[in-house]
Amino acid sequence: MPLCKRKVPKIMEDKYGKAGKLRGKYYYATEETIIGQKTVPFDIIAGSKKFGIGKDGKGLDGNSHRFRSLGHDPILGYLFGTANIVTNTATWWNGTSHHIKYQPNANGVMVPTVAANADTGKIFRAVVDRFNGKDGKRVLVEAIVKEYLHLRSDATTDGLPIPFLQAISPDFAQTLAEVGLDAIALGDIAKQAAGAEFINFLISTIHSLLCVEAGEMNCKLYKVRTKKIILISNVIASASNVIAVGIAAGTGVAGENPKAVKKSLRYLDVGGLLVTITHLFTDLRFIAKVKEEFIDSKLSAQLTEALDNLDKYLVD
């Protein structure tokens, strides 16, 4: 039956539909599990202590699991997370994997649990075999949609780690996230930088048009003026932002209010600051180069004039 007729997107939009039980054999999740199970396999933390998956060989908790399971990576998640959903497994930052199965907890209640070691290579071979089998393409699409919805949900609630960083150091990725630097913050920084560069582009374009209107012959020297204007405006804007945020954060520190400190740091224009630093290096080099060329051309012209005068004197 086609995917659209099964109303899978509608089911998944409702937090993947009604909670079901994980069913299927190792390296295989039934289609009912994929579209009906409320959670994703790499969200499971029960049983993790037994395998020493957490920091210092401990178990995972509701926060740390996001930095140790590759299914939560905003980019790698579409590879590992999707494969985990199709196979009822979880793959961790160091490349190891485990099977997720329903097992009784201390109270005898059946709960999804990290149950046994799994082979990461076999996980991907199982996904390929599933894709080439009956309804495989549809199942894979359902898993990708489920991964997307899970990442989108976490992005608006708990946040997501910086892409690829958890594969190098999950502890560092978690530390950065705790101070507000995660994938969402990285996106905000990119937007800030793009906004700053757009303003610089507008200033440069308007100033260049004034150059043409004024009939300036040496547009290279005019470009130096443009870069100086942009550089000075960027430095003033960045310095003002840093001072304002510093005062707000300092007030929070003085009042022993960590929430106020964290909130004030969110207003730090990191993207604009990076743009300013970049222009400090690139624009100053350009200005120095143009000045050097200008001085060389003037000296060359003076030298040529002096030689011409000397030739005339010798001929006379």
Coordinates of C-alpha atoms in Angstrom, one line a residue:
M1 CA 0.0 0.0 0.0
P2 CA 1.4 3.5 -0.9
L3 CA 2.9 5.5 1.9
C4 CA 0.4 8.4 1.5
K5 CA -2.6 6.0 1.8
R6 CA -1.2 4.6 5.1
K7 CA -1.2 8.2 6.5
V8 CA 2.3 7.6 7.9
P9 CA 3.2 11.3 8.0
K10 CA 0.1 12.0 10.0
I11 CA 1.0 9.3 12.4
M12 CA 4.5 10.6 12.8
E13 CA 3.4 14.2 13.2
D14 CA 1.5 13.0 16.3
K15 CA 4.8 12.1 17.9
Y16 CA 5.0 8.9 15.8
G17 CA 1.5 7.7 16.8
K18 CA 0.5 5.3 19.6
A19 CA 3.2 3.7 21.7
G20 CA 3.9 0.2 20.6
K21 CA 6.4 -2.5 21.7
L22 CA 9.7 -3.1 20.0
R23 CA 9.2 -6.2 17.9
G24 CA 11.4 -8.1 15.5
K25 CA 14.6 -10.1 15.5
Y26 CA 18.1 -8.7 15.8
Y27 CA 19.0 -6.2 13.2
Y28 CA 15.4 -5.9 12.1
A29 CA 12.5 -3.7 13.2
T30 CA 9.0 -4.4 11.9
E31 CA 7.3 -1.6 10.0
E32 CA 4.7 -1.4 12.7
T33 CA 7.5 -0.6 15.2
I34 CA 9.0 2.0 13.0
I35 CA 5.8 4.0 12.4
G36 CA 4.1 3.2 15.6
Q37 CA 6.8 3.1 18.3
K38 CA 6.8 6.4 20.3
T39 CA 10.5 6.5 21.0
V40 CA 13.6 6.0 18.8
P41 CA 16.1 3.2 19.8
F42 CA 19.0 5.6 20.5
D43 CA 16.9 7.4 23.1
I44 CA 16.9 4.4 25.4
I45 CA 19.0 4.7 28.5
A46 CA 17.9 1.7 30.6
G47 CA 20.6 -1.0 30.7
S48 CA 23.3 1.4 29.6
K49 CA 25.2 1.2 32.9
K50 CA 25.7 -2.6 32.4
F51 CA 27.7 -1.8 29.2
G52 CA 29.4 1.3 30.6
I53 CA 28.2 3.5 27.8
G54 CA 28.1 6.7 29.9
K55 CA 31.0 8.9 31.1
D56 CA 33.7 7.0 33.1
G57 CA 32.0 3.7 32.4
K58 CA 28.7 4.8 34.0
G59 CA 25.2 4.7 32.6
L60 CA 23.4 7.3 30.5
D61 CA 20.9 9.8 31.7
G62 CA 18.2 11.9 30.0
N63 CA 20.7 14.6 29.1
S64 CA 24.0 12.8 28.4
H65 CA 22.5 10.3 25.9
R66 CA 22.1 13.0 23.3
F67 CA 25.8 13.6 23.3
R68 CA 26.8 9.9 23.1
S69 CA 24.4 8.5 20.5
L70 CA 25.2 9.4 16.9
G71 CA 21.5 9.4 16.1
H72 CA 21.3 12.8 17.8
D73 CA 23.9 14.4 15.6
P74 CA 22.2 16.9 13.3
I75 CA 24.0 15.5 10.2
L76 CA 25.4 12.1 11.1
G77 CA 22.0 11.3 12.6
Y78 CA 20.5 10.8 9.2
L79 CA 23.0 8.0 8.6
F80 CA 23.3 6.3 12.0
G81 CA 20.0 7.3 13.5
T82 CA 18.1 6.1 10.4
A83 CA 20.0 2.8 10.4
N84 CA 19.3 2.4 14.2
I85 CA 15.6 2.9 13.6
V86 CA 15.5 0.3 10.9
T87 CA 17.4 -2.3 13.0
N88 CA 16.3 -1.6 16.6
T89 CA 19.8 -0.6 17.6
A90 CA 21.8 2.3 19.0
T91 CA 25.2 3.4 17.8
W92 CA 27.4 5.5 20.1
W93 CA 30.1 8.1 19.6
N94 CA 32.9 5.6 19.6
G95 CA 31.4 3.5 16.8
T96 CA 30.1 0.7 19.0
S97 CA 26.5 -0.4 18.9
H98 CA 23.9 -2.3 21.0
H99 CA 20.6 -4.0 20.4
I100 CA 17.5 -2.5 22.0
K101 CA 14.9 -5.0 23.3
Y102 CA 12.0 -5.1 25.7
Q103 CA 13.1 -6.6 29.0
P104 CA 11.7 -6.5 32.6
N105 CA 13.0 -3.9 34.9
A106 CA 13.5 -4.2 38.7
N107 CA 9.7 -4.0 39.2
G108 CA 9.0 -6.6 36.5
V109 CA 7.7 -4.0 34.0
M110 CA 8.7 -4.6 30.4
V111 CA 10.7 -1.6 29.2
P112 CA 13.0 -0.9 26.2
T113 CA 16.5 -1.7 27.3
V114 CA 20.1 -1.7 26.0
A115 CA 20.2 -5.5 25.8
A116 CA 23.2 -6.8 23.9
N117 CA 26.3 -5.9 21.9
A118 CA 25.7 -5.3 18.2
D119 CA 28.0 -5.1 15.2
T120 CA 27.9 -1.7 13.6
G121 CA 29.0 -3.1 10.2
K122 CA 26.1 -5.7 10.3
I123 CA 23.7 -2.8 11.1
F124 CA 24.4 -1.2 7.8
R125 CA 24.5 -4.5 5.9
A126 CA 21.0 -5.2 7.3
V127 CA 19.8 -1.8 6.2
V128 CA 21.0 -2.4 2.6
D129 CA 19.4 -5.9 2.6
R130 CA 16.2 -4.4 3.9
F131 CA 16.3 -1.7 1.3
N132 CA 16.7 -4.3 -1.5
G133 CA 13.9 -6.4 -0.1
K134 CA 10.1 -6.1 -0.2
D135 CA 8.8 -2.7 0.7
G136 CA 12.4 -1.7 1.6
K137 CA 12.3 1.7 0.0
R138 CA 9.1 2.6 1.8
V139 CA 10.5 1.4 5.2
L140 CA 13.7 3.4 4.7
V141 CA 11.6 6.6 3.9
E142 CA 9.6 6.0 7.0
A143 CA 12.7 5.7 9.1
I144 CA 14.2 8.9 7.6
V145 CA 11.0 10.8 8.3
K146 CA 11.0 9.5 11.9
E147 CA 14.7 10.6 12.4
Y148 CA 13.9 14.0 11.0
L149 CA 10.9 14.5 13.3
H150 CA 12.9 13.3 16.3
L151 CA 15.7 15.8 15.6
R152 CA 13.2 18.6 15.0
S153 CA 11.6 17.8 18.4
D154 CA 14.9 17.8 20.2
A155 CA 16.0 21.0 18.5
T156 CA 13.0 22.8 20.0
T157 CA 13.2 21.3 23.5
D158 CA 16.5 19.9 24.7
G159 CA 18.8 21.1 21.8
L160 CA 21.2 19.2 19.6
P161 CA 25.0 18.9 19.8
I162 CA 27.3 20.7 17.4
P163 CA 27.5 18.5 14.2
F164 CA 30.4 15.9 14.2
L165 CA 31.8 17.1 17.5
Q166 CA 30.3 14.3 19.6
A167 CA 32.1 11.8 17.4
I168 CA 35.3 13.3 18.6
S169 CA 34.5 14.2 22.2
P170 CA 31.0 13.8 23.6
D171 CA 32.1 15.3 26.9
F172 CA 33.3 18.5 25.2
A173 CA 30.1 18.6 23.1
Q174 CA 28.0 18.4 26.3
T175 CA 30.1 21.0 28.1
L176 CA 29.7 23.5 25.2
A177 CA 25.9 22.8 25.1
E178 CA 25.6 23.4 28.8
V179 CA 27.0 26.9 28.3
G180 CA 24.7 27.5 25.3
L181 CA 26.9 26.6 22.4
D182 CA 25.1 23.8 20.5
A183 CA 23.8 23.2 17.0
I184 CA 21.0 25.8 17.4
A185 CA 23.5 28.4 18.6
L186 CA 25.8 27.6 15.7
G187 CA 22.9 28.3 13.3
D188 CA 22.3 31.6 15.0
I189 CA 26.0 32.5 14.7
A190 CA 25.8 31.7 11.0
K191 CA 22.8 34.0 10.6
Q192 CA 24.5 36.8 12.6
A193 CA 27.6 36.5 10.3
A194 CA 25.4 36.5 7.2
G195 CA 23.5 39.6 8.4
A196 CA 26.7 41.4 9.1
E197 CA 28.2 40.6 5.7
F198 CA 25.0 41.7 4.0
I199 CA 25.2 45.1 5.7
N200 CA 28.8 45.3 4.7
F201 CA 27.8 44.5 1.1
L202 CA 25.2 47.2 1.1
I203 CA 27.7 49.8 2.4
S204 CA 30.2 48.7 -0.2
T205 CA 27.7 48.9 -3.1
I206 CA 26.4 52.3 -2.1
H207 CA 29.9 53.7 -1.7
S208 CA 31.0 52.3 -5.0
L209 CA 28.0 53.9 -6.8
L210 CA 29.1 57.3 -5.2
C211 CA 32.5 56.7 -6.7
V212 CA 31.1 56.3 -10.2
E213 CA 28.8 59.3 -9.7
A214 CA 31.7 61.5 -8.4
G215 CA 33.7 60.5 -11.5
E216 CA 36.6 59.1 -9.4
M217 CA 39.3 57.8 -11.7
N218 CA 41.2 55.6 -9.3
C219 CA 38.6 53.2 -8.0
K220 CA 41.2 51.1 -6.3
L221 CA 42.0 54.0 -3.9
Y222 CA 38.2 54.6 -3.5
K223 CA 37.9 50.9 -2.6
V224 CA 40.4 51.5 0.2
R225 CA 38.2 54.3 1.6
T226 CA 35.2 51.9 1.4
K227 CA 37.0 49.2 3.3
K228 CA 38.1 51.7 6.0
I229 CA 34.5 52.7 6.5
I230 CA 33.3 49.1 6.8
L231 CA 36.2 48.2 9.1
I232 CA 35.6 51.2 11.4
S233 CA 31.8 50.5 11.5
N234 CA 32.3 46.8 12.2
V235 CA 34.8 47.5 15.1
I236 CA 32.4 50.1 16.7
A237 CA 29.4 47.7 16.4
S238 CA 31.3 44.7 17.8
A239 CA 32.9 46.7 20.6
S240 CA 29.6 48.1 21.6
N241 CA 28.0 44.7 21.6
V242 CA 30.8 43.2 23.7
I243 CA 30.7 46.1 26.2
A244 CA 26.9 45.9 26.6
V245 CA 26.9 42.1 27.0
G246 CA 29.8 42.4 29.4
I247 CA 28.0 44.9 31.6
A248 CA 24.8 42.7 31.7
A249 CA 26.8 39.6 32.4
G250 CA 28.8 41.4 35.1
T251 CA 25.6 42.5 36.7
G252 CA 24.4 39.0 36.8
V253 CA 27.6 37.7 38.3
A254 CA 27.5 40.5 41.0
G255 CA 24.0 39.5 41.8
E256 CA 24.8 35.8 41.9
N257 CA 22.2 35.2 39.2
P258 CA 23.6 32.6 36.7
K259 CA 20.3 32.7 34.7
A260 CA 20.8 36.4 34.0
V261 CA 24.5 35.7 33.0
K262 CA 23.4 33.0 30.6
K263 CA 20.6 35.1 29.2
S264 CA 22.9 38.1 28.6
L265 CA 25.4 35.9 26.8
R266 CA 22.8 34.9 24.3
Y267 CA 22.8 38.5 23.0
L268 CA 26.5 38.3 22.2
D269 CA 26.9 38.9 18.4
V270 CA 29.4 36.1 17.9
G271 CA 28.8 36.1 14.1
G272 CA 29.3 39.8 13.8
L273 CA 32.5 39.5 15.9
L274 CA 33.9 36.8 13.7
V275 CA 33.2 39.0 10.6
T276 CA 34.9 41.9 12.2
I277 CA 38.0 39.8 13.0
T278 CA 38.1 38.5 9.5
H279 CA 37.9 42.0 8.0
L280 CA 40.7 43.2 10.3
F281 CA 43.0 40.7 8.8
T282 CA 41.9 40.7 5.1
D283 CA 41.1 44.4 4.7
L284 CA 44.2 45.7 6.5
R285 CA 46.3 43.5 4.2
F286 CA 44.4 44.9 1.1
I287 CA 44.8 48.5 2.3
A288 CA 48.6 48.0 2.9
K289 CA 49.0 46.4 -0.5
V290 CA 47.2 49.2 -2.3
K291 CA 49.3 51.8 -0.4
E292 CA 52.5 50.0 -1.4
E293 CA 51.4 49.9 -5.0
F294 CA 50.5 53.6 -5.0
I295 CA 53.8 54.6 -3.4
D296 CA 55.7 52.4 -5.9
S297 CA 53.8 53.9 -8.9
K298 CA 54.5 57.5 -7.6
L299 CA 58.2 56.8 -7.1
S300 CA 58.4 55.1 -10.5
A301 CA 56.8 58.1 -12.1
Q302 CA 59.2 60.5 -10.3
L303 CA 62.2 58.4 -11.3
T304 CA 61.0 58.2 -14.9
E305 CA 60.6 62.0 -15.0
A306 CA 64.1 62.5 -13.4
L307 CA 65.7 60.2 -16.0
D308 CA 63.9 62.0 -18.8
N309 CA 65.2 65.4 -17.6
L310 CA 68.7 63.9 -17.3
D311 CA 68.5 62.6 -20.9
K312 CA 67.5 66.1 -22.1
Y313 CA 70.3 67.7 -20.1
L314 CA 72.9 65.3 -21.6
V315 CA 71.6 65.8 -25.1
D316 CA 71.7 69.6 -24.8

